[in-house]
Amino acid sequence: MMADSIMSKAATMEIPINSNGDTGTLPEDDSLEQDLQQVMVSGPNLNETSIVSGGYGGPAGGIIPTSTIKGPAVRFNPEYLDRRRAPAPGPDIRMKSSQSAASRLAQHPDQHPGLSNNNTGNSTEEVSRGVAVEKLDSVKKWGINTYKCTKQMFSERFGRGSRTVDLELEAQIDVLRETKNKYEHILRLATALTSHFQSMVQTQQALGDTFTDLSQKSPELQDEFGYNAETQKLLCKNGEALLGAISFFVSSIDTLVNKTMEDTLLTIKLYENARLEFDAYRSDLEELSLGPRDAATMVRIEMAQHDYQIHRDKYERLRSDVTIKLKFLEENKVKVMHKQLLLFHNAISAYFAGNQEQLEQTLIQFNVKLKPPGSDKPSWLEEQ
């Protein structure tokens, strides 16, 4: 009985033994837990077991036979199993930390430039994508409009299509173009006259200087050279006055032709383009109206009616602009040409009549300022 109690106590003791007989800590692996579960289910069989001891003074081989031991020598200790069992799973700290980090990022986006950069990049891509779509739509509309206008233009040229005509306005436009051509011819002639007359004035100036030099070097012809020098200098002075009047005349004609008339002709060009577009969409609407009236065609007719109304309004607006500009151009042309023609006549008459006083009075009347001699020549720095 004493041996059984001792073996029972030894079996229930948790004393791990290593190879040297010293107490220590065994590795905690899964095999021990499996052995304990097997003990709980089927119980130990001490007839097939042996106790291995590596202590000094024990039997040879350190093996103690246990065939003579009767009864259970190992008792189940549930507290030991509880200690060996893994702790119950607690809350996932990583999940909580990630959730809290996400909430902090959402509350303070300015402290995390990476997220703001991603958002900025996405918005930039959306903006660029929107710009590309708008450009594509504009190119598509331009292509459709060009096709319709080209078709209408060839139809009119070959006599197959009809065009909108405003007879009164077309006649005024033709008169303006003819007037512009004639004024351009006057401008070219007046510019040539200015160039030739300027050469003559320069020649008179050089001739007067030569006469003056010879009057000083030729005592026997001093008076004759002196008279001619004074005459040439007077002609040169009057020529510069006439040259100023002609230059003012040329400048005014140039402004009238190349700015005022050109601006009106530009508006006329826009009006003619609008007229072509209007007729193109009008013809398209007429063709659709003559076709079948199914659901798809009705939708196309509504769209064509909308485009037709837009181009009709544009055509009417530009036609009104052209009419107003032609009216103001005619009034401005009469006023400008009346003043310039009177200046040109008075200046030419006074110069060739030798009336210096009347020539100067004409320049004062029309507020013509003469340029000082040599002002047209480039400076020394410009020549370098």
Short mmCIF file of C-alpha atoms in Angstrom, two decimals:
data_model
loop_
_atom_site.label_atom_id
_atom_site.label_comp_id
_atom_site.label_asym_id
_atom_site.label_seq_id
_atom_site.Cartn_x
_atom_site.Cartn_y
_atom_site.Cartn_z
CA MET A 1 0.00 0.00 0.00
CA MET A 2 2.80 2.36 0.76
CA ALA A 3 4.39 1.62 -2.64
CA ASP A 4 1.09 2.29 -4.39
CA SER A 5 0.67 5.64 -2.67
CA ILE A 6 4.22 6.61 -3.47
CA MET A 7 3.80 5.71 -7.16
CA SER A 8 0.52 7.51 -7.25
CA LYS A 9 2.08 10.61 -5.82
CA ALA A 10 5.00 10.35 -8.23
CA ALA A 11 2.68 9.98 -11.15
CA THR A 12 0.72 13.08 -10.24
CA MET A 13 3.79 15.24 -9.70
CA GLU A 14 4.74 17.61 -12.50
CA ILE A 15 8.51 17.10 -12.36
CA PRO A 16 10.10 17.12 -15.82
CA ILE A 17 13.38 15.19 -16.01
CA ASN A 18 16.08 15.78 -18.61
CA SER A 19 18.86 13.47 -19.71
CA ASN A 20 21.20 14.52 -16.90
CA GLY A 21 18.71 13.89 -14.15
CA ASP A 22 18.31 17.60 -13.45
CA THR A 23 15.01 19.30 -13.27
CA GLY A 24 14.35 21.68 -16.10
CA THR A 25 11.81 22.86 -18.60
CA LEU A 26 10.77 20.60 -21.46
CA PRO A 27 9.74 22.03 -24.85
CA GLU A 28 6.07 22.82 -25.02
CA ASP A 29 4.89 20.99 -28.10
CA ASP A 30 1.60 19.47 -29.21
CA SER A 31 2.57 15.81 -28.34
CA LEU A 32 2.03 16.31 -24.60
CA GLU A 33 -1.43 17.67 -25.11
CA GLN A 34 -2.32 14.72 -27.37
CA ASP A 35 -1.08 12.24 -24.72
CA LEU A 36 -3.23 13.89 -22.07
CA GLN A 37 -6.30 13.71 -24.31
CA GLN A 38 -5.64 10.00 -24.90
CA VAL A 39 -5.37 9.47 -21.13
CA MET A 40 -8.71 11.24 -20.62
CA VAL A 41 -10.43 8.99 -23.19
CA SER A 42 -8.96 5.48 -22.66
CA GLY A 43 -6.94 5.78 -19.45
CA PRO A 44 -3.31 4.68 -18.93
CA ASN A 45 -2.04 1.11 -19.33
CA LEU A 46 0.80 0.76 -16.88
CA ASN A 47 1.48 -2.82 -17.92
CA GLU A 48 2.97 -1.48 -21.14
CA THR A 49 4.83 1.48 -19.67
CA SER A 50 8.10 2.03 -17.98
CA ILE A 51 9.61 4.91 -16.08
CA VAL A 52 12.89 6.14 -17.37
CA SER A 53 15.19 7.80 -14.86
CA GLY A 54 18.61 9.08 -15.47
CA GLY A 55 19.50 9.66 -11.82
CA TYR A 56 22.64 8.32 -10.25
CA GLY A 57 22.41 5.18 -8.12
CA GLY A 58 19.41 3.82 -9.96
CA PRO A 59 19.07 0.44 -11.69
CA ALA A 60 21.17 -0.35 -14.74
CA GLY A 61 19.90 1.38 -17.87
CA GLY A 62 17.72 3.68 -15.79
CA ILE A 63 14.62 1.52 -16.51
CA ILE A 64 12.24 0.63 -13.71
CA PRO A 65 9.81 -2.18 -14.70
CA THR A 66 6.22 -1.45 -13.80
CA SER A 67 4.58 -4.80 -14.51
CA THR A 68 4.13 -5.42 -10.82
CA ILE A 69 2.28 -2.16 -10.20
CA LYS A 70 -1.49 -2.67 -9.98
CA GLY A 71 -4.19 -0.08 -10.37
CA PRO A 72 -4.09 3.37 -11.89
CA ALA A 73 -0.91 5.21 -11.15
CA VAL A 74 -1.81 8.48 -12.96
CA ARG A 75 -4.73 10.72 -12.05
CA PHE A 76 -6.20 13.33 -14.33
CA ASN A 77 -5.46 16.86 -13.19
CA PRO A 78 -7.86 19.31 -14.95
CA GLU A 79 -6.02 22.34 -13.55
CA TYR A 80 -2.89 21.30 -15.41
CA LEU A 81 -4.83 21.00 -18.65
CA ASP A 82 -6.30 24.47 -18.10
CA ARG A 83 -2.83 25.85 -17.60
CA ARG A 84 -1.64 24.17 -20.77
CA ARG A 85 -4.59 25.37 -22.80
CA ALA A 86 -4.09 28.53 -24.90
CA PRO A 87 -5.65 31.74 -23.62
CA ALA A 88 -9.03 32.75 -24.99
CA PRO A 89 -8.83 34.99 -28.06
CA GLY A 90 -9.26 38.64 -27.18
CA PRO A 91 -10.29 41.55 -29.38
CA ASP A 92 -8.28 42.11 -32.54
CA ILE A 93 -6.01 44.97 -31.64
CA ARG A 94 -4.78 45.40 -35.23
CA MET A 95 -8.30 45.85 -36.52
CA LYS A 96 -9.03 48.47 -33.89
CA SER A 97 -5.76 50.25 -34.60
CA SER A 98 -6.42 50.27 -38.34
CA GLN A 99 -9.96 51.58 -37.81
CA SER A 100 -8.73 54.32 -35.50
CA ALA A 101 -5.97 55.25 -37.97
CA ALA A 102 -8.53 55.47 -40.79
CA SER A 103 -10.74 57.72 -38.66
CA ARG A 104 -7.78 59.96 -37.87
CA LEU A 105 -6.89 60.20 -41.56
CA ALA A 106 -10.46 61.13 -42.41
CA GLN A 107 -10.54 63.80 -39.70
CA HIS A 108 -7.14 65.29 -40.60
CA PRO A 109 -6.59 64.89 -44.36
CA ASP A 110 -4.25 67.89 -44.47
CA GLN A 111 -1.73 66.07 -42.28
CA HIS A 112 -1.33 63.30 -44.86
CA PRO A 113 -0.14 64.71 -48.18
CA GLY A 114 -0.17 61.31 -49.86
CA LEU A 115 -3.94 61.07 -49.74
CA SER A 116 -4.37 64.66 -50.90
CA ASN A 117 -1.98 64.03 -53.78
CA ASN A 118 -4.02 61.00 -54.84
CA ASN A 119 -7.24 63.02 -54.71
CA THR A 120 -5.59 65.83 -56.66
CA GLY A 121 -4.34 63.39 -59.26
CA ASN A 122 -7.81 61.90 -59.67
CA SER A 123 -9.40 65.33 -60.05
CA THR A 124 -6.75 66.33 -62.60
CA GLU A 125 -7.43 63.20 -64.61
CA GLU A 126 -11.16 63.93 -64.56
CA VAL A 127 -10.60 67.51 -65.72
CA SER A 128 -8.29 66.42 -68.54
CA ARG A 129 -10.77 63.74 -69.57
CA GLY A 130 -13.55 66.34 -69.66
CA VAL A 131 -11.44 68.68 -71.80
CA ALA A 132 -10.67 65.86 -74.22
CA VAL A 133 -14.38 65.02 -74.54
CA GLU A 134 -15.23 68.67 -75.20
CA LYS A 135 -12.55 68.90 -77.88
CA LEU A 136 -13.83 65.73 -79.49
CA ASP A 137 -17.37 67.09 -79.55
CA SER A 138 -16.23 70.39 -81.05
CA VAL A 139 -14.26 68.57 -83.77
CA LYS A 140 -17.28 66.41 -84.51
CA LYS A 141 -19.58 69.43 -84.81
CA TRP A 142 -17.02 71.24 -86.98
CA GLY A 143 -16.78 68.25 -89.30
CA ILE A 144 -20.55 67.97 -89.70
CA ASN A 145 -20.90 71.70 -90.30
CA THR A 146 -18.06 71.71 -92.87
CA TYR A 147 -19.60 68.80 -94.72
CA LYS A 148 -23.02 70.47 -94.94
CA CYS A 149 -21.57 73.81 -96.05
CA THR A 150 -19.34 72.20 -98.69
CA LYS A 151 -22.29 70.26 -100.03
CA GLN A 152 -24.40 73.42 -100.21
CA MET A 153 -21.61 75.38 -101.91
CA PHE A 154 -21.18 72.79 -104.66
CA SER A 155 -24.94 72.54 -105.08
CA GLU A 156 -25.15 76.30 -105.64
CA ARG A 157 -22.17 76.31 -108.00
CA PHE A 158 -23.60 73.56 -110.20
CA GLY A 159 -27.11 75.00 -110.11
CA ARG A 160 -28.70 72.18 -108.09
CA GLY A 161 -29.40 74.03 -104.87
CA SER A 162 -31.18 77.23 -103.92
CA ARG A 163 -29.66 80.15 -102.03
CA THR A 164 -31.07 83.01 -99.98
CA VAL A 165 -30.59 86.36 -101.72
CA ASP A 166 -31.14 89.91 -100.42
CA LEU A 167 -31.04 91.91 -103.64
CA GLU A 168 -30.72 95.34 -102.04
CA LEU A 169 -27.99 94.29 -99.64
CA GLU A 170 -26.10 92.38 -102.33
CA ALA A 171 -26.12 95.49 -104.54
CA GLN A 172 -24.68 97.63 -101.73
CA ILE A 173 -21.96 95.07 -101.10
CA ASP A 174 -21.00 95.05 -104.77
CA VAL A 175 -20.83 98.85 -104.78
CA LEU A 176 -18.59 98.80 -101.72
CA ARG A 177 -16.17 96.35 -103.29
CA GLU A 178 -16.00 98.38 -106.47
CA THR A 179 -15.48 101.60 -104.49
CA LYS A 180 -12.70 99.99 -102.50
CA ASN A 181 -10.90 98.95 -105.68
CA LYS A 182 -11.07 102.49 -107.06
CA TYR A 183 -9.89 104.03 -103.79
CA GLU A 184 -6.99 101.60 -103.70
CA HIS A 185 -6.02 102.82 -107.17
CA ILE A 186 -6.16 106.45 -105.96
CA LEU A 187 -4.02 105.48 -102.99
CA ARG A 188 -1.38 103.89 -105.21
CA LEU A 189 -1.25 106.94 -107.47
CA ALA A 190 -1.07 109.40 -104.58
CA THR A 191 1.72 107.36 -103.00
CA ALA A 192 3.65 107.43 -106.27
CA LEU A 193 3.11 111.19 -106.54
CA THR A 194 4.44 111.64 -103.02
CA SER A 195 7.54 109.63 -103.83
CA HIS A 196 8.23 111.53 -107.06
CA PHE A 197 7.57 114.92 -105.53
CA GLN A 198 9.82 114.13 -102.60
CA SER A 199 12.60 113.31 -105.03
CA MET A 200 12.01 116.62 -106.80
CA VAL A 201 12.17 118.56 -103.53
CA GLN A 202 15.41 116.83 -102.61
CA THR A 203 16.80 117.70 -106.03
CA GLN A 204 15.80 121.35 -105.59
CA GLN A 205 17.44 121.37 -102.20
CA ALA A 206 20.69 120.02 -103.64
CA LEU A 207 20.52 122.45 -106.57
CA GLY A 208 20.03 125.42 -104.23
CA ASP A 209 23.03 124.36 -102.13
CA THR A 210 25.15 124.10 -105.28
CA PHE A 211 24.13 127.57 -106.46
CA THR A 212 24.99 129.01 -103.08
CA ASP A 213 28.44 127.43 -103.15
CA LEU A 214 29.13 128.68 -106.64
CA SER A 215 28.03 132.22 -105.78
CA GLN A 216 30.75 132.36 -103.18
CA LYS A 217 33.42 130.92 -105.45
CA SER A 218 32.56 132.87 -108.60
CA PRO A 219 32.68 136.63 -107.91
CA GLU A 220 31.81 137.52 -111.50
CA LEU A 221 28.54 135.42 -111.31
CA GLN A 222 27.80 135.93 -107.65
CA ASP A 223 24.48 137.75 -108.16
CA GLU A 224 23.14 135.31 -110.76
CA PHE A 225 24.00 132.25 -108.68
CA GLY A 226 22.53 133.97 -105.63
CA TYR A 227 19.16 134.66 -107.31
CA ASN A 228 18.82 131.05 -108.48
CA ALA A 229 19.84 129.74 -105.06
CA GLU A 230 17.13 131.78 -103.35
CA THR A 231 14.52 130.64 -105.92
CA GLN A 232 15.37 126.99 -105.45
CA LYS A 233 15.28 127.34 -101.67
CA LEU A 234 11.84 128.99 -101.90
CA LEU A 235 10.57 126.23 -104.18
CA CYS A 236 12.01 123.66 -101.80
CA LYS A 237 10.21 125.27 -98.88
CA ASN A 238 6.88 125.37 -100.74
CA GLY A 239 7.49 121.84 -101.97
CA GLU A 240 7.91 120.61 -98.41
CA ALA A 241 4.60 122.26 -97.52
CA LEU A 242 2.86 120.62 -100.49
CA LEU A 243 4.54 117.32 -99.64
CA GLY A 244 3.08 117.55 -96.12
CA ALA A 245 -0.41 118.13 -97.56
CA ILE A 246 -0.10 115.19 -99.98
CA SER A 247 1.22 112.91 -97.22
CA PHE A 248 -1.75 113.85 -95.04
CA PHE A 249 -4.08 113.07 -97.95
CA VAL A 250 -2.43 109.67 -98.51
CA SER A 251 -2.60 108.79 -94.80
CA SER A 252 -6.33 109.58 -94.61
CA ILE A 253 -7.11 107.54 -97.74
CA ASP A 254 -5.07 104.64 -96.40
CA THR A 255 -7.05 104.67 -93.13
CA LEU A 256 -10.34 104.79 -94.98
CA VAL A 257 -9.46 101.94 -97.35
CA ASN A 258 -7.40 99.56 -95.24
CA LYS A 259 -9.15 99.98 -91.89
CA THR A 260 -12.70 101.29 -92.20
CA MET A 261 -13.66 99.57 -95.44
CA GLU A 262 -11.71 96.44 -94.52
CA ASP A 263 -13.58 96.14 -91.23
CA THR A 264 -16.91 96.36 -93.05
CA LEU A 265 -15.79 93.77 -95.59
CA LEU A 266 -14.79 91.44 -92.76
CA THR A 267 -18.32 91.67 -91.35
CA ILE A 268 -19.65 91.02 -94.86
CA LYS A 269 -17.51 87.88 -95.06
CA LEU A 270 -18.97 86.63 -91.78
CA TYR A 271 -22.44 87.41 -93.12
CA GLU A 272 -21.81 85.40 -96.29
CA ASN A 273 -20.55 82.42 -94.27
CA ALA A 274 -23.63 82.62 -92.06
CA ARG A 275 -25.82 82.75 -95.18
CA LEU A 276 -24.15 79.59 -96.53
CA GLU A 277 -24.62 77.76 -93.23
CA PHE A 278 -28.24 78.89 -93.04
CA ASP A 279 -28.97 77.58 -96.53
CA ALA A 280 -27.16 74.30 -95.79
CA TYR A 281 -29.25 73.58 -92.69
CA ARG A 282 -32.39 74.80 -94.48
CA SER A 283 -31.79 72.33 -97.30
CA ASP A 284 -31.13 69.56 -94.79
CA LEU A 285 -34.43 70.29 -93.04
CA GLU A 286 -36.31 70.31 -96.33
CA GLU A 287 -34.85 66.93 -97.31
CA LEU A 288 -35.84 65.40 -93.98
CA SER A 289 -39.34 66.84 -94.23
CA LEU A 290 -39.89 65.16 -97.61
CA GLY A 291 -38.90 61.72 -96.24
CA PRO A 292 -40.90 59.20 -94.17
CA ARG A 293 -42.28 60.26 -90.80
CA ASP A 294 -41.26 57.41 -88.50
CA ALA A 295 -40.10 57.87 -84.90
CA ALA A 296 -36.39 58.10 -85.74
CA THR A 297 -37.01 60.56 -88.55
CA MET A 298 -39.16 62.77 -86.32
CA VAL A 299 -36.30 63.00 -83.83
CA ARG A 300 -33.91 63.99 -86.62
CA ILE A 301 -36.40 66.55 -87.89
CA GLU A 302 -36.64 68.15 -84.44
CA MET A 303 -32.86 68.36 -84.19
CA ALA A 304 -32.62 69.80 -87.71
CA GLN A 305 -35.33 72.34 -86.87
CA HIS A 306 -33.34 73.40 -83.79
CA ASP A 307 -30.11 73.83 -85.81
CA TYR A 308 -31.99 75.65 -88.54
CA GLN A 309 -33.39 78.16 -86.06
CA ILE A 310 -29.94 78.80 -84.55
CA HIS A 311 -28.33 79.51 -87.93
CA ARG A 312 -31.29 81.59 -89.03
CA ASP A 313 -30.91 83.85 -85.99
CA LYS A 314 -27.20 84.14 -86.68
CA TYR A 315 -27.86 85.03 -90.32
CA GLU A 316 -30.43 87.68 -89.41
CA ARG A 317 -28.12 89.24 -86.83
CA LEU A 318 -25.16 89.51 -89.20
CA ARG A 319 -27.34 90.86 -91.97
CA SER A 320 -28.49 93.64 -89.64
CA ASP A 321 -24.84 94.34 -88.68
CA VAL A 322 -23.81 94.61 -92.33
CA THR A 323 -26.67 97.00 -93.11
CA ILE A 324 -25.72 99.30 -90.22
CA LYS A 325 -22.01 99.25 -91.06
CA LEU A 326 -22.65 100.03 -94.71
CA LYS A 327 -24.72 103.05 -93.70
CA PHE A 328 -22.09 104.43 -91.33
CA LEU A 329 -19.31 103.69 -93.81
CA GLU A 330 -21.04 105.73 -96.51
CA GLU A 331 -21.47 108.70 -94.16
CA ASN A 332 -17.87 108.50 -92.97
CA LYS A 333 -16.54 108.15 -96.51
CA VAL A 334 -18.35 111.29 -97.69
CA LYS A 335 -17.14 113.32 -94.72
CA VAL A 336 -13.50 112.20 -95.00
CA MET A 337 -13.25 112.53 -98.77
CA HIS A 338 -14.86 115.97 -98.77
CA LYS A 339 -12.16 117.27 -96.44
CA GLN A 340 -9.25 115.49 -98.14
CA LEU A 341 -10.22 116.44 -101.69
CA LEU A 342 -10.57 120.09 -100.67
CA LEU A 343 -7.14 120.00 -99.02
CA PHE A 344 -5.53 118.39 -102.05
CA HIS A 345 -7.04 120.92 -104.45
CA ASN A 346 -6.13 124.02 -102.45
CA ALA A 347 -2.58 122.86 -101.77
CA ILE A 348 -1.84 121.95 -105.39
CA SER A 349 -3.36 125.21 -106.67
CA ALA A 350 -1.44 127.40 -104.21
CA TYR A 351 1.86 125.64 -104.91
CA PHE A 352 1.79 125.89 -108.67
CA ALA A 353 0.41 129.46 -108.51
CA GLY A 354 3.39 130.40 -106.41
CA ASN A 355 1.14 131.67 -103.64
CA GLN A 356 3.13 130.83 -100.55
CA GLU A 357 0.74 132.63 -98.23
CA GLN A 358 -2.30 130.70 -99.49
CA LEU A 359 -0.38 127.43 -99.24
CA GLU A 360 0.52 128.10 -95.62
CA GLN A 361 -3.07 129.13 -94.89
CA THR A 362 -4.32 125.86 -96.37
CA LEU A 363 -2.06 123.85 -94.10
CA ILE A 364 -3.29 125.78 -91.08
CA GLN A 365 -6.92 125.33 -92.15
CA PHE A 366 -6.67 121.55 -92.34
CA ASN A 367 -4.36 121.26 -89.32
CA VAL A 368 -1.47 119.77 -91.29
CA LYS A 369 1.79 119.73 -89.35
CA LEU A 370 4.98 119.68 -91.37
CA LYS A 371 7.80 117.37 -90.41
CA PRO A 372 11.15 119.05 -89.76
CA PRO A 373 13.79 118.51 -92.46
CA GLY A 374 15.69 115.25 -91.98
CA SER A 375 13.12 113.69 -89.65
CA ASP A 376 12.55 110.81 -92.07
CA LYS A 377 16.22 109.87 -92.10
CA PRO A 378 17.29 107.19 -89.62
CA SER A 379 19.44 108.22 -86.69
CA TRP A 380 23.11 107.36 -86.39
CA LEU A 381 22.34 104.52 -83.97
CA GLU A 382 19.73 103.05 -86.32
CA GLU A 383 22.17 103.10 -89.21
CA GLN A 384 24.72 101.23 -87.11
#
